[in-house]
Amino acid sequence: MTVTSASMTGSAPALRWYQEEALSALFTWFQEQDGDPLVVLPTGAGKSLLLSAFIERARSNYPQLRAVVLATQAELVKQNATAARLLIPYGDVGIYSAGLGQRDASRPITVANIQSLAKKQYDVEPFDVIVVDEAHTIA
């Protein structure tokens, strides 16, 4: 299934088959395993949409869930926030990034620059789920 532009159709894009399979595998992991899973997809495979779908579906089971999506670059923060707002109600998604001039960690979903949030980690409410985009870039 092809993802169509949400701005053109007025609805959230559908996940591709391999994104659905990755999402299913991720939830299976949480049911059967301990620890932290890692999902690897190539460039252009729609990781931002997938991670937003994961959070949206997790919140459908746990409505009070607070999640943060961390990225090392402002461009990725912006991309992830755009994807999150396609799947999650706009008012539920905040951005915390000095590079983007926004510091909103009060929403249930926060998309943040790692460096910006690390400096203020004790000033925000704790998150239940931490999703790291481009995890290989973190030392």
PDB file of C-alpha atoms in Angstrom:
ATOM      1  CA  MET A   1       0.000   0.000   0.000  1.00  0.00           C
ATOM      2  CA  THR A   2       1.348   3.420  -0.902  1.00  0.00           C
ATOM      3  CA  VAL A   3       1.389   6.312   1.516  1.00  0.00           C
ATOM      4  CA  THR A   4      -0.573   9.243   0.143  1.00  0.00           C
ATOM      5  CA  SER A   5      -0.054  12.807   1.179  1.00  0.00           C
ATOM      6  CA  ALA A   6      -2.190  13.547   4.231  1.00  0.00           C
ATOM      7  CA  SER A   7      -2.365  17.203   3.273  1.00  0.00           C
ATOM      8  CA  MET A   8      -3.936  16.206  -0.032  1.00  0.00           C
ATOM      9  CA  THR A   9      -6.427  13.693   1.362  1.00  0.00           C
ATOM     10  CA  GLY A  10      -7.108  15.256   4.760  1.00  0.00           C
ATOM     11  CA  SER A  11      -6.397  11.953   6.511  1.00  0.00           C
ATOM     12  CA  ALA A  12      -3.432  10.187   8.039  1.00  0.00           C
ATOM     13  CA  PRO A  13      -1.316   8.133   5.628  1.00  0.00           C
ATOM     14  CA  ALA A  14      -1.553   4.346   5.673  1.00  0.00           C
ATOM     15  CA  LEU A  15       1.492   2.357   6.678  1.00  0.00           C
ATOM     16  CA  ARG A  16       3.220   0.260   4.043  1.00  0.00           C
ATOM     17  CA  TRP A  17       3.242  -3.509   4.493  1.00  0.00           C
ATOM     18  CA  TYR A  18       6.793  -3.618   5.835  1.00  0.00           C
ATOM     19  CA  GLN A  19       6.035  -0.819   8.310  1.00  0.00           C
ATOM     20  CA  GLU A  20       3.013  -2.790   9.551  1.00  0.00           C
ATOM     21  CA  GLU A  21       5.217  -5.887   9.892  1.00  0.00           C
ATOM     22  CA  ALA A  22       7.841  -3.919  11.837  1.00  0.00           C
ATOM     23  CA  LEU A  23       5.145  -2.477  14.094  1.00  0.00           C
ATOM     24  CA  SER A  24       3.661  -5.906  14.713  1.00  0.00           C
ATOM     25  CA  ALA A  25       7.107  -7.321  15.519  1.00  0.00           C
ATOM     26  CA  LEU A  26       7.725  -4.461  17.918  1.00  0.00           C
ATOM     27  CA  PHE A  27       4.535  -5.113  19.891  1.00  0.00           C
ATOM     28  CA  THR A  28       5.272  -8.846  19.878  1.00  0.00           C
ATOM     29  CA  TRP A  29       8.693  -8.047  21.340  1.00  0.00           C
ATOM     30  CA  PHE A  30       7.119  -6.159  24.237  1.00  0.00           C
ATOM     31  CA  GLN A  31       4.749  -9.053  24.925  1.00  0.00           C
ATOM     32  CA  GLU A  32       7.430 -11.723  24.879  1.00  0.00           C
ATOM     33  CA  GLN A  33      10.773 -10.121  25.771  1.00  0.00           C
ATOM     34  CA  ASP A  34      12.489  -7.906  28.306  1.00  0.00           C
ATOM     35  CA  GLY A  35      14.865  -5.131  27.394  1.00  0.00           C
ATOM     36  CA  ASP A  36      14.930  -2.519  24.714  1.00  0.00           C
ATOM     37  CA  PRO A  37      14.088  -3.428  21.116  1.00  0.00           C
ATOM     38  CA  LEU A  38      15.805  -2.007  18.060  1.00  0.00           C
ATOM     39  CA  VAL A  39      14.049  -1.514  14.736  1.00  0.00           C
ATOM     40  CA  VAL A  40      16.298  -1.007  11.713  1.00  0.00           C
ATOM     41  CA  LEU A  41      14.969   0.348   8.423  1.00  0.00           C
ATOM     42  CA  PRO A  42      16.861   1.811   5.466  1.00  0.00           C
ATOM     43  CA  THR A  43      16.841   5.472   4.504  1.00  0.00           C
ATOM     44  CA  GLY A  44      13.530   6.462   2.955  1.00  0.00           C
ATOM     45  CA  ALA A  45      11.559   3.596   4.526  1.00  0.00           C
ATOM     46  CA  GLY A  46       9.376   5.877   6.617  1.00  0.00           C
ATOM     47  CA  LYS A  47      10.907   5.570  10.065  1.00  0.00           C
ATOM     48  CA  SER A  48       9.269   8.799  11.264  1.00  0.00           C
ATOM     49  CA  LEU A  49       5.834   7.524  10.331  1.00  0.00           C
ATOM     50  CA  LEU A  50       6.555   4.134  11.894  1.00  0.00           C
ATOM     51  CA  LEU A  51       7.703   5.545  15.222  1.00  0.00           C
ATOM     52  CA  SER A  52       4.655   7.815  15.328  1.00  0.00           C
ATOM     53  CA  ALA A  53       2.369   4.855  14.589  1.00  0.00           C
ATOM     54  CA  PHE A  54       4.037   2.951  17.432  1.00  0.00           C
ATOM     55  CA  ILE A  55       3.347   5.770  19.875  1.00  0.00           C
ATOM     56  CA  GLU A  56      -0.217   6.280  18.615  1.00  0.00           C
ATOM     57  CA  ARG A  57      -1.046   2.581  19.013  1.00  0.00           C
ATOM     58  CA  ALA A  58       0.646   2.361  22.405  1.00  0.00           C
ATOM     59  CA  ARG A  59      -1.423   5.341  23.549  1.00  0.00           C
ATOM     60  CA  SER A  60      -4.595   3.661  22.339  1.00  0.00           C
ATOM     61  CA  ASN A  61      -3.878   0.951  24.950  1.00  0.00           C
ATOM     62  CA  TYR A  62      -2.488   3.339  27.587  1.00  0.00           C
ATOM     63  CA  PRO A  63      -4.076   6.793  27.086  1.00  0.00           C
ATOM     64  CA  GLN A  64      -1.999   8.410  29.840  1.00  0.00           C
ATOM     65  CA  LEU A  65       1.287   7.346  28.220  1.00  0.00           C
ATOM     66  CA  ARG A  66       3.921  10.066  27.897  1.00  0.00           C
ATOM     67  CA  ALA A  67       6.448   9.505  25.134  1.00  0.00           C
ATOM     68  CA  VAL A  68       9.470  11.341  23.842  1.00  0.00           C
ATOM     69  CA  VAL A  69      11.079  10.937  20.432  1.00  0.00           C
ATOM     70  CA  LEU A  70      14.737  11.918  20.537  1.00  0.00           C
ATOM     71  CA  ALA A  71      16.879  12.935  17.580  1.00  0.00           C
ATOM     72  CA  THR A  72      20.303  14.537  17.266  1.00  0.00           C
ATOM     73  CA  GLN A  73      19.473  17.018  14.498  1.00  0.00           C
ATOM     74  CA  ALA A  74      16.829  19.751  14.298  1.00  0.00           C
ATOM     75  CA  GLU A  75      15.880  18.526  10.804  1.00  0.00           C
ATOM     76  CA  LEU A  76      14.969  15.089  12.200  1.00  0.00           C
ATOM     77  CA  VAL A  77      13.051  16.674  15.082  1.00  0.00           C
ATOM     78  CA  LYS A  78      10.980  18.658  12.596  1.00  0.00           C
ATOM     79  CA  GLN A  79      10.427  15.589  10.375  1.00  0.00           C
ATOM     80  CA  ASN A  80       9.394  13.416  13.334  1.00  0.00           C
ATOM     81  CA  ALA A  81       7.037  16.098  14.674  1.00  0.00           C
ATOM     82  CA  THR A  82       5.377  16.409  11.272  1.00  0.00           C
ATOM     83  CA  ALA A  83       4.831  12.636  11.106  1.00  0.00           C
ATOM     84  CA  ALA A  84       3.550  12.539  14.690  1.00  0.00           C
ATOM     85  CA  ARG A  85       1.031  15.270  13.974  1.00  0.00           C
ATOM     86  CA  LEU A  86      -0.329  13.248  11.041  1.00  0.00           C
ATOM     87  CA  LEU A  87      -1.212  10.337  13.338  1.00  0.00           C
ATOM     88  CA  ILE A  88      -1.634  11.934  16.760  1.00  0.00           C
ATOM     89  CA  PRO A  89      -3.930  14.868  17.552  1.00  0.00           C
ATOM     90  CA  TYR A  90      -2.020  18.105  16.980  1.00  0.00           C
ATOM     91  CA  GLY A  91      -2.490  19.380  20.523  1.00  0.00           C
ATOM     92  CA  ASP A  92      -0.843  16.246  21.918  1.00  0.00           C
ATOM     93  CA  VAL A  93       2.530  16.796  20.209  1.00  0.00           C
ATOM     94  CA  GLY A  94       5.118  19.296  21.420  1.00  0.00           C
ATOM     95  CA  ILE A  95       8.610  20.132  20.175  1.00  0.00           C
ATOM     96  CA  TYR A  96      11.604  20.684  22.436  1.00  0.00           C
ATOM     97  CA  SER A  97      14.512  21.915  20.333  1.00  0.00           C
ATOM     98  CA  ALA A  98      16.727  24.961  20.744  1.00  0.00           C
ATOM     99  CA  GLY A  99      17.572  24.764  17.037  1.00  0.00           C
ATOM    100  CA  LEU A 100      13.881  25.145  16.172  1.00  0.00           C
ATOM    101  CA  GLY A 101      13.259  27.758  18.861  1.00  0.00           C
ATOM    102  CA  GLN A 102      10.624  25.658  20.638  1.00  0.00           C
ATOM    103  CA  ARG A 103      10.622  24.323  24.194  1.00  0.00           C
ATOM    104  CA  ASP A 104       7.352  22.494  24.801  1.00  0.00           C
ATOM    105  CA  ALA A 105       7.752  19.290  26.817  1.00  0.00           C
ATOM    106  CA  SER A 106       4.352  19.564  28.505  1.00  0.00           C
ATOM    107  CA  ARG A 107       2.425  17.597  25.866  1.00  0.00           C
ATOM    108  CA  PRO A 108       1.850  13.829  26.100  1.00  0.00           C
ATOM    109  CA  ILE A 109       4.159  13.393  23.095  1.00  0.00           C
ATOM    110  CA  THR A 110       7.363  15.395  22.850  1.00  0.00           C
ATOM    111  CA  VAL A 111       9.700  15.357  19.879  1.00  0.00           C
ATOM    112  CA  ALA A 112      13.044  16.640  21.080  1.00  0.00           C
ATOM    113  CA  ASN A 113      16.629  17.326  20.229  1.00  0.00           C
ATOM    114  CA  ILE A 114      18.704  15.154  22.560  1.00  0.00           C
ATOM    115  CA  GLN A 115      21.138  17.932  23.409  1.00  0.00           C
ATOM    116  CA  SER A 116      18.379  20.448  24.189  1.00  0.00           C
ATOM    117  CA  LEU A 117      16.409  18.109  26.429  1.00  0.00           C
ATOM    118  CA  ALA A 118      19.480  16.697  28.194  1.00  0.00           C
ATOM    119  CA  LYS A 119      20.254  20.150  29.548  1.00  0.00           C
ATOM    120  CA  LYS A 120      16.756  20.394  31.073  1.00  0.00           C
ATOM    121  CA  GLN A 121      16.003  16.756  31.836  1.00  0.00           C
ATOM    122  CA  TYR A 122      15.092  17.495  35.453  1.00  0.00           C
ATOM    123  CA  ASP A 123      12.740  20.317  34.474  1.00  0.00           C
ATOM    124  CA  VAL A 124      10.250  18.118  32.579  1.00  0.00           C
ATOM    125  CA  GLU A 125       7.850  15.424  33.716  1.00  0.00           C
ATOM    126  CA  PRO A 126       9.183  11.883  33.256  1.00  0.00           C
ATOM    127  CA  PHE A 127       8.378   9.959  30.088  1.00  0.00           C
ATOM    128  CA  ASP A 128       7.040   6.403  30.016  1.00  0.00           C
ATOM    129  CA  VAL A 129       8.511   5.619  26.597  1.00  0.00           C
ATOM    130  CA  ILE A 130      11.678   6.902  24.973  1.00  0.00           C
ATOM    131  CA  VAL A 131      12.065   6.411  21.224  1.00  0.00           C
ATOM    132  CA  VAL A 132      15.449   7.236  19.729  1.00  0.00           C
ATOM    133  CA  ASP A 133      15.705   8.076  16.041  1.00  0.00           C
ATOM    134  CA  GLU A 134      19.111   7.320  14.525  1.00  0.00           C
ATOM    135  CA  ALA A 135      20.177   5.444  17.681  1.00  0.00           C
ATOM    136  CA  HIS A 136      23.553   4.614  16.143  1.00  0.00           C
ATOM    137  CA  THR A 137      24.557   8.295  16.478  1.00  0.00           C
ATOM    138  CA  ILE A 138      24.366   8.235  20.271  1.00  0.00           C
ATOM    139  CA  ALA A 139      27.550   7.451  22.156  1.00  0.00           C
TER     140      ALA A 139
END
